[in-house]
Amino acid sequence: MSDHTHPDPTPYTDVETALRGEFAGVHSATTVTRCVEAAHYGALEVTGYAHPSLVERIARKHLHVLALVASERG
């Protein structure tokens, strides 16, 4: 038996992976993770639950807005 324990992946691992691919070259992996985390907490606060598909939609909106702001700054 191994002494090493591995944390269970979050329910949003697939969400982060998909969004990292979608926004590669636009946002860093850290930014994607922060948006997913913010979406998770926002969904919990507003609706009381945070299904991965809801978190993904919210995080994607965050990332689009950040990209728009960055493009306007030039």
CSV table of C-alpha atoms in Angstrom, one decimal:
chain,number,residue,atom,x,y,z
A,1,MET,CA,0.0,0.0,0.0
A,2,SER,CA,1.3,3.4,-0.9
A,3,ASP,CA,1.9,6.1,1.7
A,4,HIS,CA,1.2,8.8,-1.0
A,5,THR,CA,-2.4,10.0,-1.2
A,6,HIS,CA,-3.5,11.8,-4.3
A,7,PRO,CA,-6.3,14.3,-3.9
A,8,ASP,CA,-9.4,13.6,-5.9
A,9,PRO,CA,-9.7,15.7,-9.0
A,10,THR,CA,-12.2,18.5,-8.6
A,11,PRO,CA,-15.5,18.1,-10.5
A,12,TYR,CA,-14.2,21.0,-12.6
A,13,THR,CA,-11.1,19.4,-14.0
A,14,ASP,CA,-12.7,18.7,-17.3
A,15,VAL,CA,-14.1,22.2,-17.4
A,16,GLU,CA,-10.7,23.7,-16.8
A,17,THR,CA,-9.1,21.4,-19.4
A,18,ALA,CA,-11.7,22.4,-22.0
A,19,LEU,CA,-11.5,26.1,-21.3
A,20,ARG,CA,-7.7,26.1,-21.3
A,21,GLY,CA,-7.8,24.6,-24.7
A,22,GLU,CA,-10.4,27.0,-25.9
A,23,PHE,CA,-8.6,30.1,-24.6
A,24,ALA,CA,-5.0,28.9,-25.3
A,25,GLY,CA,-3.0,31.9,-26.4
A,26,VAL,CA,-5.5,34.3,-24.9
A,27,HIS,CA,-5.4,33.5,-21.2
A,28,SER,CA,-2.9,31.7,-19.0
A,29,ALA,CA,-3.9,28.4,-17.2
A,30,THR,CA,-3.9,30.4,-13.9
A,31,THR,CA,-6.4,32.8,-15.2
A,32,VAL,CA,-8.7,30.0,-16.4
A,33,THR,CA,-8.4,28.3,-13.0
A,34,ARG,CA,-9.3,31.6,-11.2
A,35,CYS,CA,-12.3,32.1,-13.5
A,36,VAL,CA,-13.5,28.5,-12.8
A,37,GLU,CA,-13.1,29.0,-9.1
A,38,ALA,CA,-14.9,32.4,-9.2
A,39,ALA,CA,-17.7,30.8,-11.3
A,40,HIS,CA,-18.0,27.9,-8.8
A,41,TYR,CA,-18.4,30.3,-5.8
A,42,GLY,CA,-20.7,32.6,-7.7
A,43,ALA,CA,-23.0,29.8,-8.7
A,44,LEU,CA,-23.2,28.5,-5.2
A,45,GLU,CA,-24.0,32.0,-3.9
A,46,VAL,CA,-26.7,32.7,-6.4
A,47,THR,CA,-28.3,29.4,-7.0
A,48,GLY,CA,-27.2,27.2,-4.1
A,49,TYR,CA,-25.5,24.6,-6.4
A,50,ALA,CA,-22.6,24.5,-8.8
A,51,HIS,CA,-23.1,21.9,-11.5
A,52,PRO,CA,-20.1,21.6,-13.7
A,53,SER,CA,-22.0,22.7,-16.8
A,54,LEU,CA,-23.2,25.9,-15.1
A,55,VAL,CA,-19.7,26.6,-13.8
A,56,GLU,CA,-18.4,26.1,-17.3
A,57,ARG,CA,-20.9,28.6,-18.8
A,58,ILE,CA,-20.2,31.2,-16.2
A,59,ALA,CA,-16.4,30.8,-16.5
A,60,ARG,CA,-16.5,31.0,-20.3
A,61,LYS,CA,-18.4,34.3,-20.0
A,62,HIS,CA,-15.8,35.6,-17.6
A,63,LEU,CA,-13.0,34.6,-19.9
A,64,HIS,CA,-14.7,36.3,-22.9
A,65,VAL,CA,-15.1,39.5,-21.0
A,66,LEU,CA,-11.5,39.5,-19.9
A,67,ALA,CA,-10.4,38.9,-23.5
A,68,LEU,CA,-12.6,41.8,-24.7
A,69,VAL,CA,-11.2,44.1,-22.1
A,70,ALA,CA,-7.6,43.1,-23.0
A,71,SER,CA,-8.3,43.7,-26.7
A,72,GLU,CA,-9.7,47.2,-26.0
A,73,ARG,CA,-6.6,48.1,-24.1
A,74,GLY,CA,-4.6,47.3,-27.1
